[in-house]
Amino acid sequence: MKKRVVLILASAALGGVLVLLQTISAEPSVPQEDEEGFQKLGPPKPGEWRDHFKEPAQSYEKYVAGPVNRKSERRTTFYLQPLGNAGTTYQEMLERMRLYAEAFFGVPSKVLEPIPLFEAAYVAKRSQYNASRIIEKLADQIPKDALVYIGITDKDLFSEGLNFVFGEASLSWRCGVYSLVRYQAKDETLFTRRSLNLLAHESGHILSIEHCVTYACVMQGANNLREDDGHPMHLCPIDLRKVLWNTGMDRDDRYRKLQALYKKWDLKTEAEWVSKRLTR
Ligand SMILES: [Zn+2]
Ligand SMILES: [Zn+2]
């Protein structure tokens, strides 16, 4: 099986690089739903993220004790920054990501005018861009009121020591860069689901949330696209509580907004899951 590498989080604020790489395909776990609709994870299967990386659980109490990148009077807005051709290649998806960021994180979101991709980050011998170098450049121009500032590219990214990454995020700089190029699929709904999950997961990291090791959750780490696709779009109760605390959102108001978007984009499983949470 072809080697694959997923999701890196560079976290100076939490003391170094937290997560990275690796290999092999794995069947996603299929845990049982509890009465609240959340699924506790069983032991990891061989090849899964948790099988490779023994990360501790980040409790709600540990999270609020900080340090946390938190919404405040000065940090109010979620910015999407198209890089190079991504502004036209992904025009429709960028608008979906903007709407999703507003519903998911409860802060105003804006798509900025495209800027050229930083050619200094290109590594010709790999035909890829160095994600860490793009983030350094983005950090120089982060809007003052940004809670989250993310670059979106249609070029392939890598980080040192890794074959490729879908995204990389820096907590200390409140910014990240995501590539959608490996998510593209003929199935528009699948492409949407992947792009929105990447947005939620990596931006969750920018809001200081670590990988989830307790529940089936969008904040679970993934070793490859197949494992990634097996994760739900929702936050588990622990990570939901963190987001509600961070941004001051109302739970049901948030679910109603998400439900409307899931229905609009034909994301049936998620729409149904959220409906059940609203009728409990
Ligand atoms: Zn991650
Ligand atoms: Zn979780």
PDB file of C-alpha atoms and ligand atoms in Angstrom:
ATOM      1  CA  MET A   1       0.000   0.000   0.000  1.00  0.00           C
ATOM      2  CA  LYS A   2       1.243   3.420  -0.926  1.00  0.00           C
ATOM      3  CA  LYS A   3       2.656   5.405   1.953  1.00  0.00           C
ATOM      4  CA  ARG A   4       0.605   8.364   2.995  1.00  0.00           C
ATOM      5  CA  VAL A   5       1.077  11.150   5.420  1.00  0.00           C
ATOM      6  CA  VAL A   6      -1.496  13.403   7.033  1.00  0.00           C
ATOM      7  CA  LEU A   7      -2.025  16.549   9.055  1.00  0.00           C
ATOM      8  CA  ILE A   8       0.723  18.249  10.928  1.00  0.00           C
ATOM      9  CA  LEU A   9       0.296  20.709  13.721  1.00  0.00           C
ATOM     10  CA  ALA A  10       3.276  22.889  14.541  1.00  0.00           C
ATOM     11  CA  SER A  11       2.603  24.175  18.007  1.00  0.00           C
ATOM     12  CA  ALA A  12       5.133  26.434  19.614  1.00  0.00           C
ATOM     13  CA  ALA A  13       2.558  27.480  22.204  1.00  0.00           C
ATOM     14  CA  LEU A  14       2.133  23.927  23.395  1.00  0.00           C
ATOM     15  CA  GLY A  15       5.827  23.210  23.276  1.00  0.00           C
ATOM     16  CA  GLY A  16       6.833  21.835  19.930  1.00  0.00           C
ATOM     17  CA  VAL A  17       5.489  19.858  17.059  1.00  0.00           C
ATOM     18  CA  LEU A  18       2.623  17.752  18.273  1.00  0.00           C
ATOM     19  CA  VAL A  19       1.667  15.474  15.490  1.00  0.00           C
ATOM     20  CA  LEU A  20       2.821  14.052  12.250  1.00  0.00           C
ATOM     21  CA  LEU A  21       3.126  11.439   9.663  1.00  0.00           C
ATOM     22  CA  GLN A  22       2.783   7.861   8.728  1.00  0.00           C
ATOM     23  CA  THR A  23       1.925   4.966   6.652  1.00  0.00           C
ATOM     24  CA  ILE A  24      -0.412   2.126   5.910  1.00  0.00           C
ATOM     25  CA  SER A  25      -4.132   1.975   5.484  1.00  0.00           C
ATOM     26  CA  ALA A  26      -6.529   1.060   8.242  1.00  0.00           C
ATOM     27  CA  GLU A  27     -10.199   0.269   8.589  1.00  0.00           C
ATOM     28  CA  PRO A  28     -11.810   3.031  10.605  1.00  0.00           C
ATOM     29  CA  SER A  29     -13.152   1.944  13.977  1.00  0.00           C
ATOM     30  CA  VAL A  30     -16.905   1.516  14.168  1.00  0.00           C
ATOM     31  CA  PRO A  31     -17.750   2.272  17.782  1.00  0.00           C
ATOM     32  CA  GLN A  32     -21.208   2.114  19.358  1.00  0.00           C
ATOM     33  CA  GLU A  33     -23.341   5.240  19.768  1.00  0.00           C
ATOM     34  CA  ASP A  34     -24.419   6.223  23.279  1.00  0.00           C
ATOM     35  CA  GLU A  35     -27.829   7.694  24.073  1.00  0.00           C
ATOM     36  CA  GLU A  36     -26.546  11.201  23.309  1.00  0.00           C
ATOM     37  CA  GLY A  37     -25.419  10.084  19.846  1.00  0.00           C
ATOM     38  CA  PHE A  38     -21.698  10.121  20.647  1.00  0.00           C
ATOM     39  CA  GLN A  39     -19.414   7.162  20.085  1.00  0.00           C
ATOM     40  CA  LYS A  40     -16.689   6.218  22.558  1.00  0.00           C
ATOM     41  CA  LEU A  41     -13.617   4.815  20.844  1.00  0.00           C
ATOM     42  CA  GLY A  42     -12.497   1.267  21.445  1.00  0.00           C
ATOM     43  CA  PRO A  43      -8.838   0.201  21.322  1.00  0.00           C
ATOM     44  CA  PRO A  44      -7.059   1.371  18.138  1.00  0.00           C
ATOM     45  CA  LYS A  45      -6.800  -1.022  15.234  1.00  0.00           C
ATOM     46  CA  PRO A  46      -3.391  -1.734  13.708  1.00  0.00           C
ATOM     47  CA  GLY A  47      -2.315   1.128  11.459  1.00  0.00           C
ATOM     48  CA  GLU A  48      -4.709   3.699  12.886  1.00  0.00           C
ATOM     49  CA  TRP A  49      -3.421   7.050  14.124  1.00  0.00           C
ATOM     50  CA  ARG A  50      -3.812   6.107  17.793  1.00  0.00           C
ATOM     51  CA  ASP A  51      -1.935   2.904  17.151  1.00  0.00           C
ATOM     52  CA  HIS A  52       1.119   4.928  16.068  1.00  0.00           C
ATOM     53  CA  PHE A  53       0.848   7.967  18.319  1.00  0.00           C
ATOM     54  CA  LYS A  54       0.076   7.641  21.994  1.00  0.00           C
ATOM     55  CA  GLU A  55      -1.322  11.097  22.666  1.00  0.00           C
ATOM     56  CA  PRO A  56      -2.851  11.992  26.030  1.00  0.00           C
ATOM     57  CA  ALA A  57      -6.472  13.139  26.237  1.00  0.00           C
ATOM     58  CA  GLN A  58      -6.967  16.899  26.542  1.00  0.00           C
ATOM     59  CA  SER A  59      -9.784  17.344  29.059  1.00  0.00           C
ATOM     60  CA  TYR A  60     -12.030  20.398  29.122  1.00  0.00           C
ATOM     61  CA  GLU A  61     -10.423  21.494  32.402  1.00  0.00           C
ATOM     62  CA  LYS A  62      -6.931  21.213  30.930  1.00  0.00           C
ATOM     63  CA  TYR A  63      -8.039  23.160  27.869  1.00  0.00           C
ATOM     64  CA  VAL A  64      -9.530  26.131  29.715  1.00  0.00           C
ATOM     65  CA  ALA A  65      -6.431  26.311  31.937  1.00  0.00           C
ATOM     66  CA  GLY A  66      -4.636  27.425  28.760  1.00  0.00           C
ATOM     67  CA  PRO A  67      -2.801  28.743  26.953  1.00  0.00           C
ATOM     68  CA  VAL A  68      -5.732  29.116  24.543  1.00  0.00           C
ATOM     69  CA  ASN A  69      -6.203  31.168  21.387  1.00  0.00           C
ATOM     70  CA  ARG A  70      -9.627  32.489  22.374  1.00  0.00           C
ATOM     71  CA  LYS A  71     -12.182  34.791  20.816  1.00  0.00           C
ATOM     72  CA  SER A  72     -11.959  38.242  22.392  1.00  0.00           C
ATOM     73  CA  GLU A  73     -12.611  41.891  21.618  1.00  0.00           C
ATOM     74  CA  ARG A  74      -9.347  41.945  19.692  1.00  0.00           C
ATOM     75  CA  ARG A  75      -9.601  38.496  18.088  1.00  0.00           C
ATOM     76  CA  THR A  76     -12.937  38.417  16.359  1.00  0.00           C
ATOM     77  CA  THR A  77     -12.728  37.170  12.795  1.00  0.00           C
ATOM     78  CA  PHE A  78     -12.043  34.010  10.806  1.00  0.00           C
ATOM     79  CA  TYR A  79     -10.126  34.792   7.594  1.00  0.00           C
ATOM     80  CA  LEU A  80      -9.698  32.598   4.526  1.00  0.00           C
ATOM     81  CA  GLN A  81      -6.804  33.696   2.346  1.00  0.00           C
ATOM     82  CA  PRO A  82      -6.771  32.198  -1.184  1.00  0.00           C
ATOM     83  CA  LEU A  83      -3.217  31.738  -2.457  1.00  0.00           C
ATOM     84  CA  GLY A  84      -2.362  31.880  -6.161  1.00  0.00           C
ATOM     85  CA  ASN A  85      -5.006  30.257  -8.349  1.00  0.00           C
ATOM     86  CA  ALA A  86      -6.943  28.803  -5.414  1.00  0.00           C
ATOM     87  CA  GLY A  87      -9.235  31.838  -5.460  1.00  0.00           C
ATOM     88  CA  THR A  88     -10.632  30.814  -8.844  1.00  0.00           C
ATOM     89  CA  THR A  89     -10.059  27.040  -8.698  1.00  0.00           C
ATOM     90  CA  TYR A  90     -12.006  26.760  -5.453  1.00  0.00           C
ATOM     91  CA  GLN A  91     -14.275  29.783  -5.629  1.00  0.00           C
ATOM     92  CA  GLU A  92     -17.411  27.806  -4.736  1.00  0.00           C
ATOM     93  CA  MET A  93     -15.656  25.695  -2.076  1.00  0.00           C
ATOM     94  CA  LEU A  94     -14.152  28.787  -0.444  1.00  0.00           C
ATOM     95  CA  GLU A  95     -17.642  30.201  -0.021  1.00  0.00           C
ATOM     96  CA  ARG A  96     -18.788  26.911   1.513  1.00  0.00           C
ATOM     97  CA  MET A  97     -15.797  26.947   3.861  1.00  0.00           C
ATOM     98  CA  ARG A  98     -16.588  30.537   4.848  1.00  0.00           C
ATOM     99  CA  LEU A  99     -20.199  29.683   5.682  1.00  0.00           C
ATOM    100  CA  TYR A 100     -19.116  26.545   7.526  1.00  0.00           C
ATOM    101  CA  ALA A 101     -16.541  28.425   9.608  1.00  0.00           C
ATOM    102  CA  GLU A 102     -19.247  30.867  10.712  1.00  0.00           C
ATOM    103  CA  ALA A 103     -21.623  28.088  11.738  1.00  0.00           C
ATOM    104  CA  PHE A 104     -19.007  25.774  13.244  1.00  0.00           C
ATOM    105  CA  PHE A 105     -16.995  28.363  15.193  1.00  0.00           C
ATOM    106  CA  GLY A 106     -19.591  31.115  15.548  1.00  0.00           C
ATOM    107  CA  VAL A 107     -17.430  34.006  14.392  1.00  0.00           C
ATOM    108  CA  PRO A 108     -17.752  36.230  11.306  1.00  0.00           C
ATOM    109  CA  SER A 109     -15.761  34.802   8.416  1.00  0.00           C
ATOM    110  CA  LYS A 110     -14.340  36.528   5.351  1.00  0.00           C
ATOM    111  CA  VAL A 111     -12.684  35.378   2.132  1.00  0.00           C
ATOM    112  CA  LEU A 112      -9.882  37.828   1.350  1.00  0.00           C
ATOM    113  CA  GLU A 113      -8.659  38.885  -2.094  1.00  0.00           C
ATOM    114  CA  PRO A 114      -6.217  36.278  -3.475  1.00  0.00           C
ATOM    115  CA  ILE A 115      -2.508  36.913  -3.077  1.00  0.00           C
ATOM    116  CA  PRO A 116       0.321  35.213  -4.996  1.00  0.00           C
ATOM    117  CA  LEU A 117       1.602  31.978  -3.506  1.00  0.00           C
ATOM    118  CA  PHE A 118       5.056  32.473  -1.979  1.00  0.00           C
ATOM    119  CA  GLU A 119       7.404  31.075  -4.598  1.00  0.00           C
ATOM    120  CA  ALA A 120      10.258  31.075  -2.080  1.00  0.00           C
ATOM    121  CA  ALA A 121       8.449  28.145  -0.449  1.00  0.00           C
ATOM    122  CA  TYR A 122       8.644  26.026  -3.622  1.00  0.00           C
ATOM    123  CA  VAL A 123      11.081  23.105  -3.606  1.00  0.00           C
ATOM    124  CA  ALA A 124      11.727  22.121  -7.205  1.00  0.00           C
ATOM    125  CA  LYS A 125      13.224  18.702  -6.550  1.00  0.00           C
ATOM    126  CA  ARG A 126      10.002  17.629  -4.784  1.00  0.00           C
ATOM    127  CA  SER A 127       7.589  19.642  -6.943  1.00  0.00           C
ATOM    128  CA  GLN A 128       5.952  20.700  -3.678  1.00  0.00           C
ATOM    129  CA  TYR A 129       5.655  23.732  -1.409  1.00  0.00           C
ATOM    130  CA  ASN A 130       7.055  23.826   2.110  1.00  0.00           C
ATOM    131  CA  ALA A 131       4.032  24.419   4.370  1.00  0.00           C
ATOM    132  CA  SER A 132       6.099  25.761   7.269  1.00  0.00           C
ATOM    133  CA  ARG A 133       7.652  28.445   5.073  1.00  0.00           C
ATOM    134  CA  ILE A 134       4.233  29.502   3.775  1.00  0.00           C
ATOM    135  CA  ILE A 135       3.026  29.863   7.365  1.00  0.00           C
ATOM    136  CA  GLU A 136       6.031  32.043   8.233  1.00  0.00           C
ATOM    137  CA  LYS A 137       5.112  34.333   5.346  1.00  0.00           C
ATOM    138  CA  LEU A 138       1.421  34.388   6.266  1.00  0.00           C
ATOM    139  CA  ALA A 139       2.308  35.252   9.853  1.00  0.00           C
ATOM    140  CA  ASP A 140       3.902  38.492   8.607  1.00  0.00           C
ATOM    141  CA  GLN A 141       0.571  39.748   7.311  1.00  0.00           C
ATOM    142  CA  ILE A 142      -1.981  38.328   9.704  1.00  0.00           C
ATOM    143  CA  PRO A 143      -4.918  40.760  10.125  1.00  0.00           C
ATOM    144  CA  LYS A 144      -4.893  42.320  13.595  1.00  0.00           C
ATOM    145  CA  ASP A 145      -8.423  41.158  14.415  1.00  0.00           C
ATOM    146  CA  ALA A 146      -7.868  37.576  13.219  1.00  0.00           C
ATOM    147  CA  LEU A 147      -8.880  34.752  15.511  1.00  0.00           C
ATOM    148  CA  VAL A 148      -7.913  32.357  12.707  1.00  0.00           C
ATOM    149  CA  TYR A 149      -6.093  33.183   9.454  1.00  0.00           C
ATOM    150  CA  ILE A 150      -5.690  30.358   6.963  1.00  0.00           C
ATOM    151  CA  GLY A 151      -4.170  30.174   3.523  1.00  0.00           C
ATOM    152  CA  ILE A 152      -5.854  27.909   0.970  1.00  0.00           C
ATOM    153  CA  THR A 153      -3.831  26.527  -1.920  1.00  0.00           C
ATOM    154  CA  ASP A 154      -4.327  24.212  -4.884  1.00  0.00           C
ATOM    155  CA  LYS A 155      -0.660  23.165  -4.703  1.00  0.00           C
ATOM    156  CA  ASP A 156       0.743  20.124  -2.924  1.00  0.00           C
ATOM    157  CA  LEU A 157       2.354  20.752   0.478  1.00  0.00           C
ATOM    158  CA  PHE A 158       4.990  18.998   2.550  1.00  0.00           C
ATOM    159  CA  SER A 159       6.591  19.462   5.948  1.00  0.00           C
ATOM    160  CA  GLU A 160      10.118  18.414   6.890  1.00  0.00           C
ATOM    161  CA  GLY A 161      10.324  14.638   7.236  1.00  0.00           C
ATOM    162  CA  LEU A 162       6.897  14.023   5.709  1.00  0.00           C
ATOM    163  CA  ASN A 163       5.870  12.917   2.222  1.00  0.00           C
ATOM    164  CA  PHE A 164       3.065  15.440   2.137  1.00  0.00           C
ATOM    165  CA  VAL A 165       0.591  17.206   4.390  1.00  0.00           C
ATOM    166  CA  PHE A 166      -3.024  18.245   3.848  1.00  0.00           C
ATOM    167  CA  GLY A 167      -2.536  21.095   6.242  1.00  0.00           C
ATOM    168  CA  GLU A 168      -0.293  22.625   8.839  1.00  0.00           C
ATOM    169  CA  ALA A 169      -1.267  25.026  11.581  1.00  0.00           C
ATOM    170  CA  SER A 170       0.541  27.205  14.077  1.00  0.00           C
ATOM    171  CA  LEU A 171      -1.144  28.067  17.348  1.00  0.00           C
ATOM    172  CA  SER A 172       1.301  30.755  18.288  1.00  0.00           C
ATOM    173  CA  TRP A 173       0.750  32.638  15.048  1.00  0.00           C
ATOM    174  CA  ARG A 174      -3.002  31.935  14.778  1.00  0.00           C
ATOM    175  CA  CYS A 175      -2.549  30.842  11.194  1.00  0.00           C
ATOM    176  CA  GLY A 176      -2.240  27.824   8.968  1.00  0.00           C
ATOM    177  CA  VAL A 177      -2.171  26.658   5.368  1.00  0.00           C
ATOM    178  CA  TYR A 178      -4.394  23.983   3.834  1.00  0.00           C
ATOM    179  CA  SER A 179      -4.193  22.313   0.450  1.00  0.00           C
ATOM    180  CA  LEU A 180      -7.310  20.878  -1.135  1.00  0.00           C
ATOM    181  CA  VAL A 181      -5.499  19.289  -4.077  1.00  0.00           C
ATOM    182  CA  ARG A 182      -5.435  15.753  -2.634  1.00  0.00           C
ATOM    183  CA  TYR A 183      -9.073  15.971  -1.540  1.00  0.00           C
ATOM    184  CA  GLN A 184     -10.477  16.559  -4.988  1.00  0.00           C
ATOM    185  CA  ALA A 185     -12.973  13.882  -5.991  1.00  0.00           C
ATOM    186  CA  LYS A 186     -15.496  13.444  -8.791  1.00  0.00           C
ATOM    187  CA  ASP A 187     -18.091  13.198  -6.075  1.00  0.00           C
ATOM    188  CA  GLU A 188     -18.814  16.852  -5.188  1.00  0.00           C
ATOM    189  CA  THR A 189     -20.360  15.898  -1.857  1.00  0.00           C
ATOM    190  CA  LEU A 190     -17.256  13.948  -0.851  1.00  0.00           C
ATOM    191  CA  PHE A 191     -14.992  16.841  -1.834  1.00  0.00           C
ATOM    192  CA  THR A 192     -17.162  19.176   0.239  1.00  0.00           C
ATOM    193  CA  ARG A 193     -17.139  16.850   3.230  1.00  0.00           C
ATOM    194  CA  ARG A 194     -13.346  16.492   3.150  1.00  0.00           C
ATOM    195  CA  SER A 195     -12.713  20.207   2.711  1.00  0.00           C
ATOM    196  CA  LEU A 196     -15.051  21.138   5.569  1.00  0.00           C
ATOM    197  CA  ASN A 197     -13.567  18.486   7.848  1.00  0.00           C
ATOM    198  CA  LEU A 198     -10.062  19.772   7.140  1.00  0.00           C
ATOM    199  CA  LEU A 199     -11.219  23.285   7.942  1.00  0.00           C
ATOM    200  CA  ALA A 200     -12.851  22.183  11.203  1.00  0.00           C
ATOM    201  CA  HIS A 201      -9.957  19.966  12.307  1.00  0.00           C
ATOM    202  CA  GLU A 202      -7.041  22.278  11.586  1.00  0.00           C
ATOM    203  CA  SER A 203      -8.877  25.375  12.756  1.00  0.00           C
ATOM    204  CA  GLY A 204      -9.732  23.461  15.936  1.00  0.00           C
ATOM    205  CA  HIS A 205      -5.975  23.095  16.425  1.00  0.00           C
ATOM    206  CA  ILE A 206      -5.528  26.856  15.883  1.00  0.00           C
ATOM    207  CA  LEU A 207      -8.058  27.300  18.695  1.00  0.00           C
ATOM    208  CA  SER A 208      -5.711  25.161  20.845  1.00  0.00           C
ATOM    209  CA  ILE A 209      -7.716  21.910  20.710  1.00  0.00           C
ATOM    210  CA  GLU A 210      -5.566  18.793  20.600  1.00  0.00           C
ATOM    211  CA  HIS A 211      -6.331  15.464  18.950  1.00  0.00           C
ATOM    212  CA  CYS A 212      -9.323  13.624  20.332  1.00  0.00           C
ATOM    213  CA  VAL A 213      -8.526  10.145  21.647  1.00  0.00           C
ATOM    214  CA  THR A 214     -11.791   9.506  23.487  1.00  0.00           C
ATOM    215  CA  TYR A 215     -14.677   9.752  21.008  1.00  0.00           C
ATOM    216  CA  ALA A 216     -15.392   9.478  17.303  1.00  0.00           C
ATOM    217  CA  CYS A 217     -14.826  13.155  16.545  1.00  0.00           C
ATOM    218  CA  VAL A 218     -13.632  15.500  13.832  1.00  0.00           C
ATOM    219  CA  MET A 219     -10.597  16.195  16.035  1.00  0.00           C
ATOM    220  CA  GLN A 220      -9.305  12.610  15.768  1.00  0.00           C
ATOM    221  CA  GLY A 221      -5.904  12.239  14.131  1.00  0.00           C
ATOM    222  CA  ALA A 222      -5.747  10.297  10.851  1.00  0.00           C
ATOM    223  CA  ASN A 223      -2.911   8.412   9.232  1.00  0.00           C
ATOM    224  CA  ASN A 224      -4.372   8.534   5.756  1.00  0.00           C
ATOM    225  CA  LEU A 225      -7.309   9.667   3.699  1.00  0.00           C
ATOM    226  CA  ARG A 226      -9.254   6.472   4.314  1.00  0.00           C
ATOM    227  CA  GLU A 227      -9.038   6.815   8.080  1.00  0.00           C
ATOM    228  CA  ASP A 228      -9.832  10.533   7.720  1.00  0.00           C
ATOM    229  CA  ASP A 229     -12.957   9.752   5.691  1.00  0.00           C
ATOM    230  CA  GLY A 230     -14.114   7.423   8.479  1.00  0.00           C
ATOM    231  CA  HIS A 231     -14.292  10.241  11.026  1.00  0.00           C
ATOM    232  CA  PRO A 232     -17.536  12.146  11.638  1.00  0.00           C
ATOM    233  CA  MET A 233     -17.994  15.843  10.919  1.00  0.00           C
ATOM    234  CA  HIS A 234     -19.129  16.657  14.445  1.00  0.00           C
ATOM    235  CA  LEU A 235     -17.309  17.458  17.650  1.00  0.00           C
ATOM    236  CA  CYS A 236     -17.576  15.072  20.578  1.00  0.00           C
ATOM    237  CA  PRO A 237     -19.149  16.444  23.814  1.00  0.00           C
ATOM    238  CA  ILE A 238     -15.752  17.348  25.305  1.00  0.00           C
ATOM    239  CA  ASP A 239     -14.494  19.259  22.259  1.00  0.00           C
ATOM    240  CA  LEU A 240     -17.903  20.829  21.688  1.00  0.00           C
ATOM    241  CA  ARG A 241     -17.757  22.209  25.227  1.00  0.00           C
ATOM    242  CA  LYS A 242     -14.332  23.713  24.453  1.00  0.00           C
ATOM    243  CA  VAL A 243     -15.590  25.468  21.320  1.00  0.00           C
ATOM    244  CA  LEU A 244     -18.702  26.775  23.090  1.00  0.00           C
ATOM    245  CA  TRP A 245     -16.525  28.119  25.923  1.00  0.00           C
ATOM    246  CA  ASN A 246     -14.027  29.656  23.501  1.00  0.00           C
ATOM    247  CA  THR A 247     -16.506  31.475  21.301  1.00  0.00           C
ATOM    248  CA  GLY A 248     -19.580  31.916  23.505  1.00  0.00           C
ATOM    249  CA  MET A 249     -21.906  30.173  21.040  1.00  0.00           C
ATOM    250  CA  ASP A 250     -25.250  28.671  21.996  1.00  0.00           C
ATOM    251  CA  ARG A 251     -25.290  24.905  21.420  1.00  0.00           C
ATOM    252  CA  ASP A 252     -28.679  24.619  19.728  1.00  0.00           C
ATOM    253  CA  ASP A 253     -28.225  27.774  17.687  1.00  0.00           C
ATOM    254  CA  ARG A 254     -24.961  26.313  16.416  1.00  0.00           C
ATOM    255  CA  TYR A 255     -26.589  22.979  15.570  1.00  0.00           C
ATOM    256  CA  ARG A 256     -29.451  24.704  13.725  1.00  0.00           C
ATOM    257  CA  LYS A 257     -27.020  26.656  11.544  1.00  0.00           C
ATOM    258  CA  LEU A 258     -24.980  23.540  10.789  1.00  0.00           C
ATOM    259  CA  GLN A 259     -28.120  21.572   9.995  1.00  0.00           C
ATOM    260  CA  ALA A 260     -29.187  24.142   7.392  1.00  0.00           C
ATOM    261  CA  LEU A 261     -25.802  23.922   5.670  1.00  0.00           C
ATOM    262  CA  TYR A 262     -25.665  20.112   5.736  1.00  0.00           C
ATOM    263  CA  LYS A 263     -29.095  19.982   4.101  1.00  0.00           C
ATOM    264  CA  LYS A 264     -28.134  22.592   1.511  1.00  0.00           C
ATOM    265  CA  TRP A 265     -25.001  20.645   0.496  1.00  0.00           C
ATOM    266  CA  ASP A 266     -26.645  17.211   0.593  1.00  0.00           C
ATOM    267  CA  LEU A 267     -24.569  15.970   3.539  1.00  0.00           C
ATOM    268  CA  LYS A 268     -27.366  13.643   4.637  1.00  0.00           C
ATOM    269  CA  THR A 269     -25.669  11.680   7.430  1.00  0.00           C
ATOM    270  CA  GLU A 270     -24.559  14.837   9.189  1.00  0.00           C
ATOM    271  CA  ALA A 271     -27.919  16.565   8.707  1.00  0.00           C
ATOM    272  CA  GLU A 272     -29.654  13.577  10.266  1.00  0.00           C
ATOM    273  CA  TRP A 273     -27.197  13.373  13.171  1.00  0.00           C
ATOM    274  CA  VAL A 274     -27.665  17.051  14.002  1.00  0.00           C
ATOM    275  CA  SER A 275     -31.468  16.731  13.735  1.00  0.00           C
ATOM    276  CA  LYS A 276     -31.386  14.034  16.406  1.00  0.00           C
ATOM    277  CA  ARG A 277     -29.353  16.277  18.720  1.00  0.00           C
ATOM    278  CA  LEU A 278     -31.917  19.049  18.315  1.00  0.00           C
ATOM    279  CA  THR A 279     -34.906  16.853  19.138  1.00  0.00           C
ATOM    280  CA  ARG A 280     -33.537  15.200  22.233  1.00  0.00           C
TER     281      ARG A 280
HETATM  282 ZN    ZN B   1      -4.538  17.168  13.598  1.00  0.00          ZN
HETATM  283 ZN    ZN B   2     -13.420  15.018  20.458  1.00  0.00          ZN
END
